[in-house]
mmCIF file of C-alpha atoms in Angstrom:
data_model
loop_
_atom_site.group_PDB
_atom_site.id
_atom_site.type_symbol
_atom_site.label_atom_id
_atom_site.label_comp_id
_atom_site.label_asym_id
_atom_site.label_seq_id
_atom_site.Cartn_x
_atom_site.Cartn_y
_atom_site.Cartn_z
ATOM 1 C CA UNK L 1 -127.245 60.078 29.270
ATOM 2 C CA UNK L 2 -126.508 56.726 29.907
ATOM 3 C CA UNK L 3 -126.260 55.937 26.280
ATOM 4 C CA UNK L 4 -123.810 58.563 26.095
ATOM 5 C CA UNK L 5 -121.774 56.944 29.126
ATOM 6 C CA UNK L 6 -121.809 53.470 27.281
ATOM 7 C CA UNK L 7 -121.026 55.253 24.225
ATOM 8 C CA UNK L 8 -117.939 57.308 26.119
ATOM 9 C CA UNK L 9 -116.825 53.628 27.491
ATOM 10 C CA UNK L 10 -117.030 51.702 24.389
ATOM 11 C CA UNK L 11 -114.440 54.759 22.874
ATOM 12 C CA UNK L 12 -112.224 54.499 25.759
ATOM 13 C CA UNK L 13 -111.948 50.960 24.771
ATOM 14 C CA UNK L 14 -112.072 50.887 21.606
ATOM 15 C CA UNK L 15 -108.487 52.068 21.474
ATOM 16 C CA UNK L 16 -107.708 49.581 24.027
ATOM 17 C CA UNK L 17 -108.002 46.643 21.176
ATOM 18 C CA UNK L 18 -104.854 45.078 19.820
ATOM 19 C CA UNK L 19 -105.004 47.017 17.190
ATOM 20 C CA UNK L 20 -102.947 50.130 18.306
ATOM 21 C CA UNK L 21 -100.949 47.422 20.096
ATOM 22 C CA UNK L 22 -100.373 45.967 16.602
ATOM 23 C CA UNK L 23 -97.352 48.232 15.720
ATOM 24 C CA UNK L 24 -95.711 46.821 18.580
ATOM 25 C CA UNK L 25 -95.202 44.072 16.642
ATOM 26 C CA UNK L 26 -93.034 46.360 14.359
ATOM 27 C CA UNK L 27 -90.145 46.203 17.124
ATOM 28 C CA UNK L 28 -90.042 42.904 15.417
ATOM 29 C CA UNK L 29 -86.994 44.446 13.734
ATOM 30 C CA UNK L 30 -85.737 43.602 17.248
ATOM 31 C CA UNK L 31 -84.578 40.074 16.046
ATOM 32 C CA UNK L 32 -81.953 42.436 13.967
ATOM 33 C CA UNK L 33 -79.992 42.402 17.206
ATOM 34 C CA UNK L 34 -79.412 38.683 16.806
ATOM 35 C CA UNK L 35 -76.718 39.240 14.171
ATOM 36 C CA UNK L 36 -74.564 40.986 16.373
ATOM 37 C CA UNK L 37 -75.251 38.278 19.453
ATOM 38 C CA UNK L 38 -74.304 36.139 16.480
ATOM 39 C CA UNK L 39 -71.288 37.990 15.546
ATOM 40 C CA UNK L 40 -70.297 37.984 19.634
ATOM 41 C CA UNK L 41 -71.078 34.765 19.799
ATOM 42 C CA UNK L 42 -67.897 33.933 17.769
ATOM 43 C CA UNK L 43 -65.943 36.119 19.803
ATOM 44 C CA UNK L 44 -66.165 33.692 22.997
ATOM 45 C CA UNK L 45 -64.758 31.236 19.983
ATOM 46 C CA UNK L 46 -61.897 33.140 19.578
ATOM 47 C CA UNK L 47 -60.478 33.353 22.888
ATOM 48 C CA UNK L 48 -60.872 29.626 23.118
ATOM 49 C CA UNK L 49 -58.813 29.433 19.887
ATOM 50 C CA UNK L 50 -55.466 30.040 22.147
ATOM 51 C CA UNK L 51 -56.405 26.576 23.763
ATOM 52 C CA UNK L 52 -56.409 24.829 20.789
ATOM 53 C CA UNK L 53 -53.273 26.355 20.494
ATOM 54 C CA UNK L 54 -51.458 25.512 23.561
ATOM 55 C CA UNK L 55 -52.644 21.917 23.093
ATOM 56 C CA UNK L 56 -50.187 20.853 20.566
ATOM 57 C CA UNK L 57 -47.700 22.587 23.024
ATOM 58 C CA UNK L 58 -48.627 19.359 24.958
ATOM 59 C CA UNK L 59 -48.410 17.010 21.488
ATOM 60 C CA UNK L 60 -45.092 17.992 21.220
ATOM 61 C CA UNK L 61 -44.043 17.343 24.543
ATOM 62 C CA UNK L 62 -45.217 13.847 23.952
ATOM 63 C CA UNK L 63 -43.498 14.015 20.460
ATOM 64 C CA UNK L 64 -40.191 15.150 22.675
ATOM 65 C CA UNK L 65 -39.829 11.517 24.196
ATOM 66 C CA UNK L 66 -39.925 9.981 20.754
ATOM 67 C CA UNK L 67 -36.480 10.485 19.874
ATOM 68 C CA UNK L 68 -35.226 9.184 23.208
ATOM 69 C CA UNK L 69 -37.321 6.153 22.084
ATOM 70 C CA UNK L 70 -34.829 6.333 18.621
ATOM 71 C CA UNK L 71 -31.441 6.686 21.006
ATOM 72 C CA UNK L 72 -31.389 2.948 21.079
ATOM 73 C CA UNK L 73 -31.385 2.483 17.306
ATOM 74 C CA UNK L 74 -28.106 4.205 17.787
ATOM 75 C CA UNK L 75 -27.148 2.179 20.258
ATOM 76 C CA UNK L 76 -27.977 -0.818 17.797
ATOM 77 C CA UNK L 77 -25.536 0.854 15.276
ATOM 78 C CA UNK L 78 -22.644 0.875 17.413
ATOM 79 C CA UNK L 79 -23.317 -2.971 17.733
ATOM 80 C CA UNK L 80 -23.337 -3.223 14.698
ATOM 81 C CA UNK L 81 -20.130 -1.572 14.372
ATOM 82 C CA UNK L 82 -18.313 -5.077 14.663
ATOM 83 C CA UNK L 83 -18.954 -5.437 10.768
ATOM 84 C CA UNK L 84 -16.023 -2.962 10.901
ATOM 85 C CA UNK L 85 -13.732 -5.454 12.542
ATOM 86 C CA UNK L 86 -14.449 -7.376 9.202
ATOM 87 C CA UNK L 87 -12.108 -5.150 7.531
ATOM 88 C CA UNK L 88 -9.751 -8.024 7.950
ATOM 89 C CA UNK L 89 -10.841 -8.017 4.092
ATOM 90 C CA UNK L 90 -7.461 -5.591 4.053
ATOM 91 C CA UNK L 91 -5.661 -8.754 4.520
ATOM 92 C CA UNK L 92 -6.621 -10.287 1.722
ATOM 93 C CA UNK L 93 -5.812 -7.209 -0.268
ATOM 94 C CA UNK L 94 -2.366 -7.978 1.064
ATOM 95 C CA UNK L 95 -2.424 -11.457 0.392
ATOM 96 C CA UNK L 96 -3.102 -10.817 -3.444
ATOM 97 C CA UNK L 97 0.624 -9.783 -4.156
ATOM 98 C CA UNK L 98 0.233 -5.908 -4.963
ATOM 99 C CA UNK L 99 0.950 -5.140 -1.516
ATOM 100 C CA UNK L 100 3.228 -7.373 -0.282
ATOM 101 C CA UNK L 101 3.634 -5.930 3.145
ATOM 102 C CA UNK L 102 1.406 -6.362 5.969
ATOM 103 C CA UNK L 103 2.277 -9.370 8.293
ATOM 104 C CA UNK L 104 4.357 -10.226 5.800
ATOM 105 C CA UNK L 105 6.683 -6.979 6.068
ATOM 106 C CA UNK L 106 7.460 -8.004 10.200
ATOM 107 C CA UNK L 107 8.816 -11.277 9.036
ATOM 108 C CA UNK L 108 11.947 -9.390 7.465
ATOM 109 C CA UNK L 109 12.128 -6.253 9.295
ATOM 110 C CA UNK L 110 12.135 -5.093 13.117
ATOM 111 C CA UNK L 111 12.893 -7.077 16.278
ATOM 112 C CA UNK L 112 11.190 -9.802 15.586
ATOM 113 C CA UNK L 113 12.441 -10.841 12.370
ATOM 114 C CA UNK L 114 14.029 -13.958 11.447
ATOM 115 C CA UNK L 115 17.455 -14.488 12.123
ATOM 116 C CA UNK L 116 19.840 -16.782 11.383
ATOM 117 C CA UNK L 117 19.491 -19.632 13.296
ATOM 118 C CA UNK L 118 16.024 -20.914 14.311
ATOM 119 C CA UNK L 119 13.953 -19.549 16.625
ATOM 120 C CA UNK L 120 15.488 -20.679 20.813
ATOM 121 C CA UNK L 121 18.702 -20.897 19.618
ATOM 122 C CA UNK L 122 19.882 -16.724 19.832
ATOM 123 C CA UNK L 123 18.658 -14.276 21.887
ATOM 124 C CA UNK L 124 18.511 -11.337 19.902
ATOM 125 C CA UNK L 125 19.158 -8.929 22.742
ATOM 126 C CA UNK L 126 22.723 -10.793 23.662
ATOM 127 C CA UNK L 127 23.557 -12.827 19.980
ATOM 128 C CA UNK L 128 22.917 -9.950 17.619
ATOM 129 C CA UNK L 129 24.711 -7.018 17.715
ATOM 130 C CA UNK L 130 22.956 -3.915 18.275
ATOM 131 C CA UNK L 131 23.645 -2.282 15.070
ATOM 132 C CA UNK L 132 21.342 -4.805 13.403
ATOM 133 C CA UNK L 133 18.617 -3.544 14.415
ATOM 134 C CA UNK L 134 16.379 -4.664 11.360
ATOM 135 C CA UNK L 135 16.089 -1.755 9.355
ATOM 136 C CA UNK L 136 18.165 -3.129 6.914
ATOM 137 C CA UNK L 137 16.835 -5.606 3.909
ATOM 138 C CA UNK L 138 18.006 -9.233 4.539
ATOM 139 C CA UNK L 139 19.004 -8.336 8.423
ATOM 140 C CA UNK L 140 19.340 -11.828 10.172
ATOM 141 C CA UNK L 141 21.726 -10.666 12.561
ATOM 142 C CA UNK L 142 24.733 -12.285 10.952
ATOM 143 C CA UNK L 143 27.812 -10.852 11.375
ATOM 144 C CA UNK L 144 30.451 -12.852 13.095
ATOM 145 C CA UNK L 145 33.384 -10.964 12.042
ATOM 146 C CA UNK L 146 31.773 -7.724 13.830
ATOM 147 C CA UNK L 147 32.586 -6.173 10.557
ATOM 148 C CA UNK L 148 29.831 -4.004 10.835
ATOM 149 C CA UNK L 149 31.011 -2.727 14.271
ATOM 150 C CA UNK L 150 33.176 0.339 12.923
ATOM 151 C CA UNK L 151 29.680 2.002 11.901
ATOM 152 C CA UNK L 152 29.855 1.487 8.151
ATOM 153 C CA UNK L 153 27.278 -0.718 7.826
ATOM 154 C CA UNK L 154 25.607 1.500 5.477
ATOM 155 C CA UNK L 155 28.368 1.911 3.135
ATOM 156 C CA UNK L 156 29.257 -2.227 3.511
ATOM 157 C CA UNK L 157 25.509 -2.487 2.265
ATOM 158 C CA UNK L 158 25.793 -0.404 -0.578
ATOM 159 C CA UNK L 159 28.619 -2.890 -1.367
ATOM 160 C CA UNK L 160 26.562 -5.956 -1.204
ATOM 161 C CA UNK L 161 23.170 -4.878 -2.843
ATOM 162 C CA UNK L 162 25.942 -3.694 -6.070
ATOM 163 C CA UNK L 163 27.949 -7.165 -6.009
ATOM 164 C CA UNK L 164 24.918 -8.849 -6.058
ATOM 165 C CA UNK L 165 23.789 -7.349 -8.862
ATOM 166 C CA UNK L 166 26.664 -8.009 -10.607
ATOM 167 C CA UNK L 167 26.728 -11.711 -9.602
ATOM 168 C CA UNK L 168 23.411 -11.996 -11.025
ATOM 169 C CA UNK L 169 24.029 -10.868 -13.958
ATOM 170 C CA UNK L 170 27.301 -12.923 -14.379
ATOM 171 C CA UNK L 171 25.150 -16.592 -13.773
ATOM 172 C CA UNK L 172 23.207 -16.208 -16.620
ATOM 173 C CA UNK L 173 26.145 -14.126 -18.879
ATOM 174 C CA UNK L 174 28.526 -17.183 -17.374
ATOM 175 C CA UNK L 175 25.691 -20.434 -18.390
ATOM 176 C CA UNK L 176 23.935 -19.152 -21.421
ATOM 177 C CA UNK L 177 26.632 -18.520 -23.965
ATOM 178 C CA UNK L 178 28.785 -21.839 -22.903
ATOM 179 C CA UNK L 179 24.805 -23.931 -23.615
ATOM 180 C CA UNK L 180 24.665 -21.953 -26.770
ATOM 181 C CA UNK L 181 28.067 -23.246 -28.057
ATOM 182 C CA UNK L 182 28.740 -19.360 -28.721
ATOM 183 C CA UNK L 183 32.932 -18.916 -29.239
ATOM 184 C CA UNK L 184 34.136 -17.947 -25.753
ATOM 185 C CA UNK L 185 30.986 -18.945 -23.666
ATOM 186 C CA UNK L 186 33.229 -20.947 -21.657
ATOM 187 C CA UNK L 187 34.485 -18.130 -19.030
ATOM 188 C CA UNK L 188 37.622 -19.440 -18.985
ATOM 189 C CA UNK L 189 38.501 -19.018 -22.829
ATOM 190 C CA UNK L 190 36.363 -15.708 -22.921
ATOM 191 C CA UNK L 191 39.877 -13.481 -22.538
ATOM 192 C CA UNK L 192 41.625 -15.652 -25.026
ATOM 193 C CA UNK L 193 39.339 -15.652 -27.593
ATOM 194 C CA UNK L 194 38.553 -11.654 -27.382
ATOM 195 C CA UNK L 195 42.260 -10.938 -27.237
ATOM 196 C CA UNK L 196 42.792 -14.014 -30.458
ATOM 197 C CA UNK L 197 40.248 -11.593 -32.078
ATOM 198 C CA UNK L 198 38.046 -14.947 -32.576
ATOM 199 C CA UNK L 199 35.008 -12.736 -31.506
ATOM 200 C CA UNK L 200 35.606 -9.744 -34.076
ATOM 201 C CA UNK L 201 37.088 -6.606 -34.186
ATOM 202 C CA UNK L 202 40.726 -7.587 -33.199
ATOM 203 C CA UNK L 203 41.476 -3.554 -33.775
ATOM 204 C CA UNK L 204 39.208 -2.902 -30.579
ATOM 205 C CA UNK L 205 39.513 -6.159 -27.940
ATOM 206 C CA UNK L 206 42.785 -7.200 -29.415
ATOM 207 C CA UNK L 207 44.053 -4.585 -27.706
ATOM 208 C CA UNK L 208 44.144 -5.183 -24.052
ATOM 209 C CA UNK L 209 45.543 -1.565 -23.134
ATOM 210 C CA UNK L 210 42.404 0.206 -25.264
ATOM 211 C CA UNK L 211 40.494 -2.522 -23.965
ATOM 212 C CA UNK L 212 41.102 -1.444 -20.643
ATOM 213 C CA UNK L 213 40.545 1.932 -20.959
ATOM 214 C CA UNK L 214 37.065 1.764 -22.452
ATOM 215 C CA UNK L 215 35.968 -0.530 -19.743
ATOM 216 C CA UNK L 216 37.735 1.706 -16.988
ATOM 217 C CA UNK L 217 35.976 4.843 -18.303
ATOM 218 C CA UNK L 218 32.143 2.751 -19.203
ATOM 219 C CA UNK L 219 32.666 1.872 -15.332
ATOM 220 C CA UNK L 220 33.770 5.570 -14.298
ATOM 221 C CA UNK L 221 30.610 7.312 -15.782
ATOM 222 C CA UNK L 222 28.453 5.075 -14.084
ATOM 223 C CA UNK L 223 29.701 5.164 -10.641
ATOM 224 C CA UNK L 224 30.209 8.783 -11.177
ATOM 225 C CA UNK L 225 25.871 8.536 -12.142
ATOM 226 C CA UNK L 226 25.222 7.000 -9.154
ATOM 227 C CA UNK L 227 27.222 9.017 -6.760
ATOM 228 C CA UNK L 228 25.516 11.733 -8.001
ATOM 229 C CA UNK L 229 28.834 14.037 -8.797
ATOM 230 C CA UNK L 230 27.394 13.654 -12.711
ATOM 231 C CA UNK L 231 24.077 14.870 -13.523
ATOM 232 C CA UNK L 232 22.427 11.713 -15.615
ATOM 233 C CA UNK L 233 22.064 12.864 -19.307
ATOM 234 C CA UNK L 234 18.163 12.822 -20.590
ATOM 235 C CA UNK L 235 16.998 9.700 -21.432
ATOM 236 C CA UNK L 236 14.266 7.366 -22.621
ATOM 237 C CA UNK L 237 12.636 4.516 -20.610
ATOM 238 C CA UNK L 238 9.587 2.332 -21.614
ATOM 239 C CA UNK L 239 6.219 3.224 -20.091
ATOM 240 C CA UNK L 240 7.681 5.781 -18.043
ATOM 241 C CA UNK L 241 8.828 7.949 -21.090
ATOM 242 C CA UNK L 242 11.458 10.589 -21.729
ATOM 243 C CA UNK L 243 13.258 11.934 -18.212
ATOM 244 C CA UNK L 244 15.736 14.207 -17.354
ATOM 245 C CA UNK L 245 18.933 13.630 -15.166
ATOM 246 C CA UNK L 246 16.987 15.652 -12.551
ATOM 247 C CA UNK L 247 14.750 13.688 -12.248
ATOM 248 C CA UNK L 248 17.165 11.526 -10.455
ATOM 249 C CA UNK L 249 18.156 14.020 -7.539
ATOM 250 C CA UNK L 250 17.015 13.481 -3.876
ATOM 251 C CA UNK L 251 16.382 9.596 -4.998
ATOM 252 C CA UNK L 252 18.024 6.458 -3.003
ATOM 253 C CA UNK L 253 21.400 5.802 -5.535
ATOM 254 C CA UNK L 254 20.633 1.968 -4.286
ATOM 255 C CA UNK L 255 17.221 2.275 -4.852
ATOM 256 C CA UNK L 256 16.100 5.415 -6.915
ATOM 257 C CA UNK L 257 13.016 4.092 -9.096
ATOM 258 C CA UNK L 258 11.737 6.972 -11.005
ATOM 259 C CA UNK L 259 12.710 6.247 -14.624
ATOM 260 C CA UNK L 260 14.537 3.096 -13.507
ATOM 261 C CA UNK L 261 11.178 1.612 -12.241
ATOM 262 C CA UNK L 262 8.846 2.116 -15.007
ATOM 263 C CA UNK L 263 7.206 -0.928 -14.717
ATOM 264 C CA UNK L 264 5.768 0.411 -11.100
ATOM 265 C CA UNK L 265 6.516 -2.671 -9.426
ATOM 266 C CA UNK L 266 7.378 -0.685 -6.159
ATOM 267 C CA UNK L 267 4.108 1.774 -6.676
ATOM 268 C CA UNK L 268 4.110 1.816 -2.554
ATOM 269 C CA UNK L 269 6.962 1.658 0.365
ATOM 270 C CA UNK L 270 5.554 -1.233 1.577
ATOM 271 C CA UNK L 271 6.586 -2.793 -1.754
ATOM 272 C CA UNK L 272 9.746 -1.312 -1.966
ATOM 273 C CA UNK L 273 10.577 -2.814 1.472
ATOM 274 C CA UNK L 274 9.205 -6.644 0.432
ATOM 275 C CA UNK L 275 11.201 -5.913 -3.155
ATOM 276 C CA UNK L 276 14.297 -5.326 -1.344
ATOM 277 C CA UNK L 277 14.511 -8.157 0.536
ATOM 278 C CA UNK L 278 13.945 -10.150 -2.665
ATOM 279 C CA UNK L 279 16.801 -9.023 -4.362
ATOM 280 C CA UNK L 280 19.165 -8.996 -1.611
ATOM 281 C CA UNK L 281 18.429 -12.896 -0.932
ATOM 282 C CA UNK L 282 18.919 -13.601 -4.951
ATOM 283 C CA UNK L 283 21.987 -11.720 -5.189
ATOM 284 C CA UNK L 284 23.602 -13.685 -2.012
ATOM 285 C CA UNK L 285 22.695 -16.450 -3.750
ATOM 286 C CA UNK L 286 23.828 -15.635 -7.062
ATOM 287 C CA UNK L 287 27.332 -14.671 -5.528
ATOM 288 C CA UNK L 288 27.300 -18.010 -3.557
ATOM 289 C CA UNK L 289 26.769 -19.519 -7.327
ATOM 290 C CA UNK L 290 29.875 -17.481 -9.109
ATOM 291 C CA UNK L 291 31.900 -18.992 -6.201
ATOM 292 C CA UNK L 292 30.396 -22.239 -7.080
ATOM 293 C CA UNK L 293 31.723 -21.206 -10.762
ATOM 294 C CA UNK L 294 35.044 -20.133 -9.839
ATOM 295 C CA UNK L 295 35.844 -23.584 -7.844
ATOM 296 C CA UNK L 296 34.189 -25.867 -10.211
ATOM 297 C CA UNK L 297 36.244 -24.296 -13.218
ATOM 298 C CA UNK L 298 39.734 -24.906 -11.236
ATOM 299 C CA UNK L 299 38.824 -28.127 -9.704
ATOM 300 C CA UNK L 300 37.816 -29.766 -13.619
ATOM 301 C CA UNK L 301 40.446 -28.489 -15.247
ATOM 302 C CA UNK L 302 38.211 -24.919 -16.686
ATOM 303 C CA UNK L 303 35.603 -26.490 -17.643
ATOM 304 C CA UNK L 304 32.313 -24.799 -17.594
ATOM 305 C CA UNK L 305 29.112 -25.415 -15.643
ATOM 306 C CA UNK L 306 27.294 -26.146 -18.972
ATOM 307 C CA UNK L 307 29.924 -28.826 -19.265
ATOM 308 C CA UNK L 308 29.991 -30.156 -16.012
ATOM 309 C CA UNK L 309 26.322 -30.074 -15.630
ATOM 310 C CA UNK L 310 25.822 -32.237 -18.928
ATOM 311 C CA UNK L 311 28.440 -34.661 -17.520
ATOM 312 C CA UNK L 312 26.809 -35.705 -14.468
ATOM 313 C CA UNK L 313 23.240 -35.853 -16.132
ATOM 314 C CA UNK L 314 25.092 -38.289 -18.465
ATOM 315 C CA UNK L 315 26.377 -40.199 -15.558
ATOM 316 C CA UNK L 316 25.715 -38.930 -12.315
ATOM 317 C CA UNK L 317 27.725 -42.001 -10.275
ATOM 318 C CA UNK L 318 31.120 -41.464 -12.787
ATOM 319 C CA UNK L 319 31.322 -37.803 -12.961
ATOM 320 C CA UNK L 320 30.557 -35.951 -9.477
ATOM 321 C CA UNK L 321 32.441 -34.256 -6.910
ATOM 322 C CA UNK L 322 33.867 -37.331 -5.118
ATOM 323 C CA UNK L 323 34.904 -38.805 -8.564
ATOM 324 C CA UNK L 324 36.611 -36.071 -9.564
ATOM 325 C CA UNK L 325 38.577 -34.852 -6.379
ATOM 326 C CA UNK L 326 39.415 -38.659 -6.323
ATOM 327 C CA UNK L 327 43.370 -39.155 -5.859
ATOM 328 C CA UNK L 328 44.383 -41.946 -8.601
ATOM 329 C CA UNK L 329 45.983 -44.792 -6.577
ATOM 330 C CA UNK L 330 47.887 -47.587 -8.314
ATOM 331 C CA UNK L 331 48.433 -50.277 -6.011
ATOM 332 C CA UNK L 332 51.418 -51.303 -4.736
ATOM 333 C CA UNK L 333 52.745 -54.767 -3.849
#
């Protein structure tokens, strides 16, 4: 019996070894779980992702402050901006005789132009009279005769510019042919010898009446040109090319360029204005010079200027003005 007891306890332990507890070591598959605490492991990742996020939110916030930081190199710009006051380069642009104007244009033009007399010696709001005002080429403010008073100064200008052209035009025309020893370059003979026929076709300048009338209607046609109550005929003009008389409407008829400036020498106003004052100051001059002409001829006995010219070279103390006005004295006892 008792070996039956042991027998009964050793079976109700025999089960008791490890070796039914053996398969428990099967739920070893357990660790399978670990993937997914592995996979939700990430997921605490991902909600700190955000943060990384958000933290360049903060980078660019210190970023923000950088361009205030480049403000300044604006700031250095604008002082640099001086260089522009260099542009006094202009001036020299001015200064190398395409533009003429500039400084130079306020010399001749406006109230503070040069007049007359030196500087001190008029007061242009009290010596000048108010209708020279400067817009006009060659204004100095002299007009002692008030002649410009009546409101005509325009149309007394138009007068001068076309007598000076004419005076400069009759220097040369009055000097070249007498030095060329051409048959009537002296001015004085020039009628003679046309009308003598000495200079050809005695049918044509022999005749002082048909003379006349092909001079008086040359002269007609171009005043009526300029007036503008004839329409110029087409023409040709070098550089510029062929024009029509059209092309002449709406145009100064002192100063109409176009065609008549095909050279381009007035390309700007400024030019224009600096041109205009040339001419003006040659033409007084050239009509001062004709007058010269005129009272020279009369006071030699019609010679020319040629002449007298080569006279005085020859002997300047013999032959000059107080020589010749001389009165010839014979004394008396």
């Amino acid at each position: 019996m008792v070996a039956l007891q042991i027998n009964a306890l050793f079976k109700k332990t025999a089960p008791v070894p490890a070796k039914k507890t053996a398969p428990a070591k099967k739920p070893v598959p357990a660790k399978k779980p670990s993937p997914f605490v592995k996979k939700t492991a990430p997921a605490p990742a991902k909600k700190t992702a955000p943060v990384k996020k958000t933290a360049p939110v903060k980078t660019v916030k210190k970023a923000a402050p950088a361009p205030k930081k480049t403000v300044p190199m604006k700031t250095v710009v604008r002082k640099a901006a001086p260089v522009r006051k260099a542009a006094p380069v202009r001036k020299a642009g001015k200064a190398s005789g395409v533009n003429q104007a500039g400084s130079d244009k306020s010399k001749w033009y406006g109230p503070n132009r040069r007049l007359y007399l030196p500087a001190g010696l008029l007061d242009i709001n009290t010596d000048v009279p108010s209708y020279m005002n400067g817009t006009l080429a060659g204004d100095y403010g002299f007009d002692p005769l008030q002649l410009g008073k009546d409101g005509k100064i325009a149309q007394y200008r138009i007068a001068e510019v076309q007598h000076a052209r004419w005076a400069m035009l009759a220097v040369p025309g009055v000097v070249i042919p007498e030095a060329l020893g051409v048959p009537g370059g002296n001015w004085t003979e020039t009628g003679k010898v046309f009308l003598d026929g000495e200079a050809g076709r005695p049918e044509i300048l022999g005749n002082p009446y048909l003379f006349t009338a092909i001079e008086v209607a040359l002269l007609a046609g171009v005043e009526g040109y300029r007036s503008g109550k004839l329409e110029a005929p087409a023409g040709f003009a070098p550089i510029y090319g062929k024009f029509e008389g059209k092309d002449f409407k709406g145009l100064d008829p002192i100063n109409p360029g176009g065609p008549l400036d095909f050279l381009n020498v007035a390309s700007t106003p400024e030019d224009l204005a600096i041109l205009k004052v040339k001419e003006i100051k040659n033409g007084r001059l050239a009509m001062i010079a004709m007058l010269g002409v005129f009272v020279q001829g009369a006071t030699t006995g019609g010679e020319g200027p040629a002449t007298n010219w080569a006279k005085h070279v020859a002997d300047p103390f013999a032959y000059n003005f107080v020589t010749i006005s001389a009165i010839d004295r014979t004394p008396v006892l």
